[in-house]
Amino acid sequence: MILHGYWRSGAAYRVRIALALKGLAYEQVNHDLRTGGQADPAYAALNPQRLVPALEVDGVILTQSVAILEWLDERFPEPPLMPDDANGRAIVRGMVATIATDVHPLHNLRTLKALRQDFGGSDAQVNAWMAHWMAEGFAAVEALIARHGDGFAYGAAPTLADCITVPALYSAERFGVDVTPYPRLVAAAARTAALAATAHPGRQPDADA
């Protein structure tokens, strides 16, 4: 397997966490998003959306981190990252969607660039925008963890929900967003991050010194 990513990409971080939890070996090809590396024609030929991550497996190119996470859990079922019952799987997918579709797109690089360049947003305004949407999503997930968690976001073992929330909290830390109102979320993410320590952005080969 070859993972195309970038050390500080939250979406690529999700996939690295799942790979680490499952103990799977892979190679990395990294594309510096700050310099537009994802728009290189060779990579655009692999992933027409020109986003990271993408996963190359046996000549097939998988894109979109959530789809990759689900594929990994189907293809390599041990240890499982989804509950074994339909209700549990739906709840975990709801947690994933809360962060992956309702929070993450509003603070990724291209959104922040548009807010600054196209709409003239100041740093203070852009930071307030990020903090608002992170708080909305984190509060919702915190309530779900209170209802369904038992050491992790759902139950007593990591799931795809944890693969999603760990990078979201990493981004919040980067941007100085207060996460103290979400103690269950923070605790569950810390447990998962410890189990998948090799996936941390700072430990990637392309990370800044």
PDB file of C-alpha atoms in Angstrom:
ATOM      1  CA  MET A   1       0.000   0.000   0.000  1.00  0.00           C
ATOM      2  CA  ILE A   2       1.147   3.526  -0.818  1.00  0.00           C
ATOM      3  CA  LEU A   3      -0.379   6.412   1.100  1.00  0.00           C
ATOM      4  CA  HIS A   4      -0.283   9.793  -0.595  1.00  0.00           C
ATOM      5  CA  GLY A   5      -0.507  12.461   2.074  1.00  0.00           C
ATOM      6  CA  TYR A   6       0.976  15.431   3.838  1.00  0.00           C
ATOM      7  CA  TRP A   7       2.230  15.383   7.399  1.00  0.00           C
ATOM      8  CA  ARG A   8      -0.151  18.033   8.714  1.00  0.00           C
ATOM      9  CA  SER A   9      -3.240  16.969   6.777  1.00  0.00           C
ATOM     10  CA  GLY A  10      -5.977  15.972   9.192  1.00  0.00           C
ATOM     11  CA  ALA A  11      -7.551  13.692   6.599  1.00  0.00           C
ATOM     12  CA  ALA A  12      -4.277  11.857   5.972  1.00  0.00           C
ATOM     13  CA  TYR A  13      -3.723  11.633   9.735  1.00  0.00           C
ATOM     14  CA  ARG A  14      -7.033   9.744  10.028  1.00  0.00           C
ATOM     15  CA  VAL A  15      -5.826   7.087   7.648  1.00  0.00           C
ATOM     16  CA  ARG A  16      -2.430   6.789   9.346  1.00  0.00           C
ATOM     17  CA  ILE A  17      -4.206   6.185  12.657  1.00  0.00           C
ATOM     18  CA  ALA A  18      -6.259   3.341  11.206  1.00  0.00           C
ATOM     19  CA  LEU A  19      -3.173   1.820   9.580  1.00  0.00           C
ATOM     20  CA  ALA A  20      -1.308   2.015  12.889  1.00  0.00           C
ATOM     21  CA  LEU A  21      -4.177   0.518  14.907  1.00  0.00           C
ATOM     22  CA  LYS A  22      -4.328  -2.395  12.478  1.00  0.00           C
ATOM     23  CA  GLY A  23      -0.547  -2.803  12.353  1.00  0.00           C
ATOM     24  CA  LEU A  24      -0.406  -2.464   8.577  1.00  0.00           C
ATOM     25  CA  ALA A  25       2.764  -1.622   6.680  1.00  0.00           C
ATOM     26  CA  TYR A  26       2.688   1.026   3.959  1.00  0.00           C
ATOM     27  CA  GLU A  27       4.867   3.413   2.012  1.00  0.00           C
ATOM     28  CA  GLN A  28       4.373   7.172   1.969  1.00  0.00           C
ATOM     29  CA  VAL A  29       4.468   9.647  -0.886  1.00  0.00           C
ATOM     30  CA  ASN A  30       4.041  13.155   0.421  1.00  0.00           C
ATOM     31  CA  HIS A  31       2.716  16.273  -1.284  1.00  0.00           C
ATOM     32  CA  ASP A  32       3.356  19.638   0.357  1.00  0.00           C
ATOM     33  CA  LEU A  33      -0.002  21.392   0.380  1.00  0.00           C
ATOM     34  CA  ARG A  34       1.629  24.726   1.199  1.00  0.00           C
ATOM     35  CA  THR A  35       3.373  24.786  -2.179  1.00  0.00           C
ATOM     36  CA  GLY A  36       0.549  23.237  -4.172  1.00  0.00           C
ATOM     37  CA  GLY A  37       2.174  19.831  -4.414  1.00  0.00           C
ATOM     38  CA  GLN A  38      -1.229  18.169  -4.636  1.00  0.00           C
ATOM     39  CA  ALA A  39      -1.786  19.915  -8.000  1.00  0.00           C
ATOM     40  CA  ASP A  40       1.226  18.267  -9.622  1.00  0.00           C
ATOM     41  CA  PRO A  41       0.013  16.655 -12.867  1.00  0.00           C
ATOM     42  CA  ALA A  42       1.315  13.235 -11.887  1.00  0.00           C
ATOM     43  CA  TYR A  43      -0.702  13.266  -8.667  1.00  0.00           C
ATOM     44  CA  ALA A  44      -3.739  14.859 -10.322  1.00  0.00           C
ATOM     45  CA  ALA A  45      -3.730  11.916 -12.723  1.00  0.00           C
ATOM     46  CA  LEU A  46      -4.107   9.607  -9.719  1.00  0.00           C
ATOM     47  CA  ASN A  47      -6.617  11.732  -7.817  1.00  0.00           C
ATOM     48  CA  PRO A  48      -8.569  14.142 -10.035  1.00  0.00           C
ATOM     49  CA  GLN A  49      -9.825  16.010  -6.945  1.00  0.00           C
ATOM     50  CA  ARG A  50      -6.207  16.896  -6.122  1.00  0.00           C
ATOM     51  CA  LEU A  51      -6.629  16.359  -2.416  1.00  0.00           C
ATOM     52  CA  VAL A  52      -4.884  14.122   0.097  1.00  0.00           C
ATOM     53  CA  PRO A  53      -5.053  11.385   1.103  1.00  0.00           C
ATOM     54  CA  ALA A  54      -5.151   8.781  -1.620  1.00  0.00           C
ATOM     55  CA  LEU A  55      -4.276   5.146  -1.118  1.00  0.00           C
ATOM     56  CA  GLU A  56      -2.767   3.017  -3.880  1.00  0.00           C
ATOM     57  CA  VAL A  57      -3.514  -0.682  -3.514  1.00  0.00           C
ATOM     58  CA  ASP A  58      -2.848  -3.269  -6.218  1.00  0.00           C
ATOM     59  CA  GLY A  59      -3.297  -0.758  -8.998  1.00  0.00           C
ATOM     60  CA  VAL A  60      -6.479   0.741  -7.518  1.00  0.00           C
ATOM     61  CA  ILE A  61      -6.576   4.349  -6.276  1.00  0.00           C
ATOM     62  CA  LEU A  62      -8.799   4.967  -3.257  1.00  0.00           C
ATOM     63  CA  THR A  63      -9.703   8.554  -2.369  1.00  0.00           C
ATOM     64  CA  GLN A  64     -11.567  10.377   0.405  1.00  0.00           C
ATOM     65  CA  SER A  65     -10.395   9.488   3.897  1.00  0.00           C
ATOM     66  CA  VAL A  66     -13.703   8.156   5.223  1.00  0.00           C
ATOM     67  CA  ALA A  67     -14.069   5.808   2.264  1.00  0.00           C
ATOM     68  CA  ILE A  68     -10.478   4.660   2.804  1.00  0.00           C
ATOM     69  CA  LEU A  69     -11.150   4.051   6.502  1.00  0.00           C
ATOM     70  CA  GLU A  70     -14.195   1.924   5.733  1.00  0.00           C
ATOM     71  CA  TRP A  71     -12.235  -0.013   3.081  1.00  0.00           C
ATOM     72  CA  LEU A  72      -9.417  -0.715   5.528  1.00  0.00           C
ATOM     73  CA  ASP A  73     -11.858  -2.056   8.088  1.00  0.00           C
ATOM     74  CA  GLU A  74     -13.549  -4.292   5.520  1.00  0.00           C
ATOM     75  CA  ARG A  75     -10.313  -5.509   3.950  1.00  0.00           C
ATOM     76  CA  PHE A  76      -8.406  -5.972   7.233  1.00  0.00           C
ATOM     77  CA  PRO A  77     -11.093  -6.692   9.837  1.00  0.00           C
ATOM     78  CA  GLU A  78      -8.803  -7.235  12.836  1.00  0.00           C
ATOM     79  CA  PRO A  79      -8.908  -5.383  15.079  1.00  0.00           C
ATOM     80  CA  PRO A  80     -12.347  -4.086  14.073  1.00  0.00           C
ATOM     81  CA  LEU A  81     -12.900  -0.341  13.954  1.00  0.00           C
ATOM     82  CA  MET A  82     -16.674  -0.557  13.711  1.00  0.00           C
ATOM     83  CA  PRO A  83     -19.169  -2.032  16.205  1.00  0.00           C
ATOM     84  CA  ASP A  84     -20.656  -5.427  15.382  1.00  0.00           C
ATOM     85  CA  ASP A  85     -24.266  -4.232  15.473  1.00  0.00           C
ATOM     86  CA  ALA A  86     -26.173  -2.022  13.030  1.00  0.00           C
ATOM     87  CA  ASN A  87     -27.159   0.547  15.640  1.00  0.00           C
ATOM     88  CA  GLY A  88     -23.603   0.941  16.839  1.00  0.00           C
ATOM     89  CA  ARG A  89     -22.262   1.298  13.310  1.00  0.00           C
ATOM     90  CA  ALA A  90     -24.831   3.996  12.549  1.00  0.00           C
ATOM     91  CA  ILE A  91     -23.884   5.913  15.710  1.00  0.00           C
ATOM     92  CA  VAL A  92     -20.183   5.746  14.868  1.00  0.00           C
ATOM     93  CA  ARG A  93     -20.883   6.879  11.304  1.00  0.00           C
ATOM     94  CA  GLY A  94     -22.854   9.798  12.741  1.00  0.00           C
ATOM     95  CA  MET A  95     -19.865  10.838  14.864  1.00  0.00           C
ATOM     96  CA  VAL A  96     -17.607  10.529  11.833  1.00  0.00           C
ATOM     97  CA  ALA A  97     -19.905  12.683   9.706  1.00  0.00           C
ATOM     98  CA  THR A  98     -20.185  15.342  12.410  1.00  0.00           C
ATOM     99  CA  ILE A  99     -16.451  15.996  12.187  1.00  0.00           C
ATOM    100  CA  ALA A 100     -15.623  14.939   8.626  1.00  0.00           C
ATOM    101  CA  THR A 101     -18.471  16.727   6.862  1.00  0.00           C
ATOM    102  CA  ASP A 102     -19.668  19.458   9.223  1.00  0.00           C
ATOM    103  CA  VAL A 103     -16.430  20.641  10.868  1.00  0.00           C
ATOM    104  CA  HIS A 104     -13.306  19.701   8.904  1.00  0.00           C
ATOM    105  CA  PRO A 105     -14.227  21.316   5.552  1.00  0.00           C
ATOM    106  CA  LEU A 106     -14.694  24.645   7.310  1.00  0.00           C
ATOM    107  CA  HIS A 107     -11.114  24.873   8.549  1.00  0.00           C
ATOM    108  CA  ASN A 108      -9.078  23.137   5.871  1.00  0.00           C
ATOM    109  CA  LEU A 109      -6.421  24.969   3.902  1.00  0.00           C
ATOM    110  CA  ARG A 110      -8.441  25.901   0.828  1.00  0.00           C
ATOM    111  CA  THR A 111     -11.342  27.228   2.909  1.00  0.00           C
ATOM    112  CA  LEU A 112      -9.061  29.386   5.036  1.00  0.00           C
ATOM    113  CA  LYS A 113      -7.309  30.666   1.915  1.00  0.00           C
ATOM    114  CA  ALA A 114     -10.658  31.628   0.393  1.00  0.00           C
ATOM    115  CA  LEU A 115     -11.761  33.422   3.551  1.00  0.00           C
ATOM    116  CA  ARG A 116      -8.593  35.498   3.535  1.00  0.00           C
ATOM    117  CA  GLN A 117      -8.065  36.075  -0.172  1.00  0.00           C
ATOM    118  CA  ASP A 118     -11.582  36.142  -1.596  1.00  0.00           C
ATOM    119  CA  PHE A 119     -13.455  37.689   1.310  1.00  0.00           C
ATOM    120  CA  GLY A 120     -10.737  39.741   2.999  1.00  0.00           C
ATOM    121  CA  GLY A 121     -11.042  38.014   6.343  1.00  0.00           C
ATOM    122  CA  SER A 122      -8.548  39.082   8.975  1.00  0.00           C
ATOM    123  CA  ASP A 123      -6.633  36.540  11.008  1.00  0.00           C
ATOM    124  CA  ALA A 124      -8.897  37.275  13.984  1.00  0.00           C
ATOM    125  CA  GLN A 125     -12.022  36.754  11.907  1.00  0.00           C
ATOM    126  CA  VAL A 126     -10.752  33.541  10.353  1.00  0.00           C
ATOM    127  CA  ASN A 127      -9.703  32.186  13.742  1.00  0.00           C
ATOM    128  CA  ALA A 128     -13.129  33.018  15.183  1.00  0.00           C
ATOM    129  CA  TRP A 129     -14.762  31.220  12.250  1.00  0.00           C
ATOM    130  CA  MET A 130     -12.702  28.087  12.897  1.00  0.00           C
ATOM    131  CA  ALA A 131     -13.322  28.140  16.626  1.00  0.00           C
ATOM    132  CA  HIS A 132     -17.077  28.504  16.152  1.00  0.00           C
ATOM    133  CA  TRP A 133     -17.485  25.482  13.890  1.00  0.00           C
ATOM    134  CA  MET A 134     -15.080  23.342  15.883  1.00  0.00           C
ATOM    135  CA  ALA A 135     -17.035  24.132  19.052  1.00  0.00           C
ATOM    136  CA  GLU A 136     -20.312  23.202  17.363  1.00  0.00           C
ATOM    137  CA  GLY A 137     -19.006  19.812  16.293  1.00  0.00           C
ATOM    138  CA  PHE A 138     -17.042  19.049  19.435  1.00  0.00           C
ATOM    139  CA  ALA A 139     -20.037  19.781  21.670  1.00  0.00           C
ATOM    140  CA  ALA A 140     -22.189  17.374  19.675  1.00  0.00           C
ATOM    141  CA  VAL A 141     -19.583  14.603  19.772  1.00  0.00           C
ATOM    142  CA  GLU A 142     -18.970  15.194  23.485  1.00  0.00           C
ATOM    143  CA  ALA A 143     -22.661  14.540  24.136  1.00  0.00           C
ATOM    144  CA  LEU A 144     -22.573  11.365  22.049  1.00  0.00           C
ATOM    145  CA  ILE A 145     -19.482  10.115  23.888  1.00  0.00           C
ATOM    146  CA  ALA A 146     -21.255  10.732  27.203  1.00  0.00           C
ATOM    147  CA  ARG A 147     -24.065   8.534  25.898  1.00  0.00           C
ATOM    148  CA  HIS A 148     -22.102   5.800  24.162  1.00  0.00           C
ATOM    149  CA  GLY A 149     -18.434   5.945  25.156  1.00  0.00           C
ATOM    150  CA  ASP A 150     -16.587   3.710  27.563  1.00  0.00           C
ATOM    151  CA  GLY A 151     -13.021   4.997  27.397  1.00  0.00           C
ATOM    152  CA  PHE A 152     -13.197   5.711  23.663  1.00  0.00           C
ATOM    153  CA  ALA A 153     -15.636   7.671  21.536  1.00  0.00           C
ATOM    154  CA  TYR A 154     -17.885   4.636  21.223  1.00  0.00           C
ATOM    155  CA  GLY A 155     -17.492   1.725  23.584  1.00  0.00           C
ATOM    156  CA  ALA A 156     -14.316   0.364  25.112  1.00  0.00           C
ATOM    157  CA  ALA A 157     -12.127   0.113  21.996  1.00  0.00           C
ATOM    158  CA  PRO A 158     -11.118   2.525  19.221  1.00  0.00           C
ATOM    159  CA  THR A 159     -13.480   2.932  16.284  1.00  0.00           C
ATOM    160  CA  LEU A 160     -13.509   5.052  13.146  1.00  0.00           C
ATOM    161  CA  ALA A 161     -14.938   7.825  15.323  1.00  0.00           C
ATOM    162  CA  ASP A 162     -11.634   7.979  17.191  1.00  0.00           C
ATOM    163  CA  CYS A 163      -9.680   7.978  13.920  1.00  0.00           C
ATOM    164  CA  ILE A 164     -11.627  11.132  13.027  1.00  0.00           C
ATOM    165  CA  THR A 165     -11.605  12.983  16.344  1.00  0.00           C
ATOM    166  CA  VAL A 166      -7.866  12.700  17.079  1.00  0.00           C
ATOM    167  CA  PRO A 167      -6.861  14.814  14.030  1.00  0.00           C
ATOM    168  CA  ALA A 168      -9.688  17.266  14.725  1.00  0.00           C
ATOM    169  CA  LEU A 169      -8.305  17.935  18.193  1.00  0.00           C
ATOM    170  CA  TYR A 170      -4.792  18.209  16.755  1.00  0.00           C
ATOM    171  CA  SER A 171      -6.106  20.965  14.472  1.00  0.00           C
ATOM    172  CA  ALA A 172      -7.848  22.655  17.369  1.00  0.00           C
ATOM    173  CA  GLU A 173      -4.574  22.699  19.289  1.00  0.00           C
ATOM    174  CA  ARG A 174      -2.754  24.166  16.278  1.00  0.00           C
ATOM    175  CA  PHE A 175      -5.262  26.984  16.020  1.00  0.00           C
ATOM    176  CA  GLY A 176      -5.491  27.674  19.745  1.00  0.00           C
ATOM    177  CA  VAL A 177      -9.112  26.563  20.136  1.00  0.00           C
ATOM    178  CA  ASP A 178     -10.156  25.889  23.732  1.00  0.00           C
ATOM    179  CA  VAL A 179     -11.083  22.224  24.112  1.00  0.00           C
ATOM    180  CA  THR A 180     -11.501  22.161  27.899  1.00  0.00           C
ATOM    181  CA  PRO A 181     -15.329  22.019  27.575  1.00  0.00           C
ATOM    182  CA  TYR A 182     -14.993  18.563  25.988  1.00  0.00           C
ATOM    183  CA  PRO A 183     -13.210  16.359  28.558  1.00  0.00           C
ATOM    184  CA  ARG A 184     -14.615  13.041  27.317  1.00  0.00           C
ATOM    185  CA  LEU A 185     -13.615  13.808  23.753  1.00  0.00           C
ATOM    186  CA  VAL A 186     -10.124  14.859  24.810  1.00  0.00           C
ATOM    187  CA  ALA A 187      -9.640  11.758  26.978  1.00  0.00           C
ATOM    188  CA  ALA A 188     -10.820   9.345  24.282  1.00  0.00           C
ATOM    189  CA  ALA A 189      -8.621  10.996  21.680  1.00  0.00           C
ATOM    190  CA  ALA A 190      -5.602  10.840  23.981  1.00  0.00           C
ATOM    191  CA  ARG A 191      -6.059   7.092  24.443  1.00  0.00           C
ATOM    192  CA  THR A 192      -6.307   6.531  20.712  1.00  0.00           C
ATOM    193  CA  ALA A 193      -3.352   8.797  19.947  1.00  0.00           C
ATOM    194  CA  ALA A 194      -1.227   6.800  22.396  1.00  0.00           C
ATOM    195  CA  LEU A 195      -2.137   3.548  20.641  1.00  0.00           C
ATOM    196  CA  ALA A 196      -1.301   5.048  17.245  1.00  0.00           C
ATOM    197  CA  ALA A 197       1.681   7.176  18.208  1.00  0.00           C
ATOM    198  CA  THR A 198       3.534   6.502  14.954  1.00  0.00           C
ATOM    199  CA  ALA A 199       0.737   8.254  13.050  1.00  0.00           C
ATOM    200  CA  HIS A 200       1.308  11.637  14.730  1.00  0.00           C
ATOM    201  CA  PRO A 201       2.072  14.436  12.257  1.00  0.00           C
ATOM    202  CA  GLY A 202       5.327  15.306  13.970  1.00  0.00           C
ATOM    203  CA  ARG A 203       6.664  11.796  13.381  1.00  0.00           C
ATOM    204  CA  GLN A 204       6.139  11.784   9.621  1.00  0.00           C
ATOM    205  CA  PRO A 205       9.133  11.867   7.255  1.00  0.00           C
ATOM    206  CA  ASP A 206       8.038  15.145   5.658  1.00  0.00           C
ATOM    207  CA  ALA A 207       7.322  16.966   8.933  1.00  0.00           C
ATOM    208  CA  ASP A 208       8.947  20.337   9.542  1.00  0.00           C
ATOM    209  CA  ALA A 209      11.963  20.196  11.784  1.00  0.00           C
TER     210      ALA A 209
END
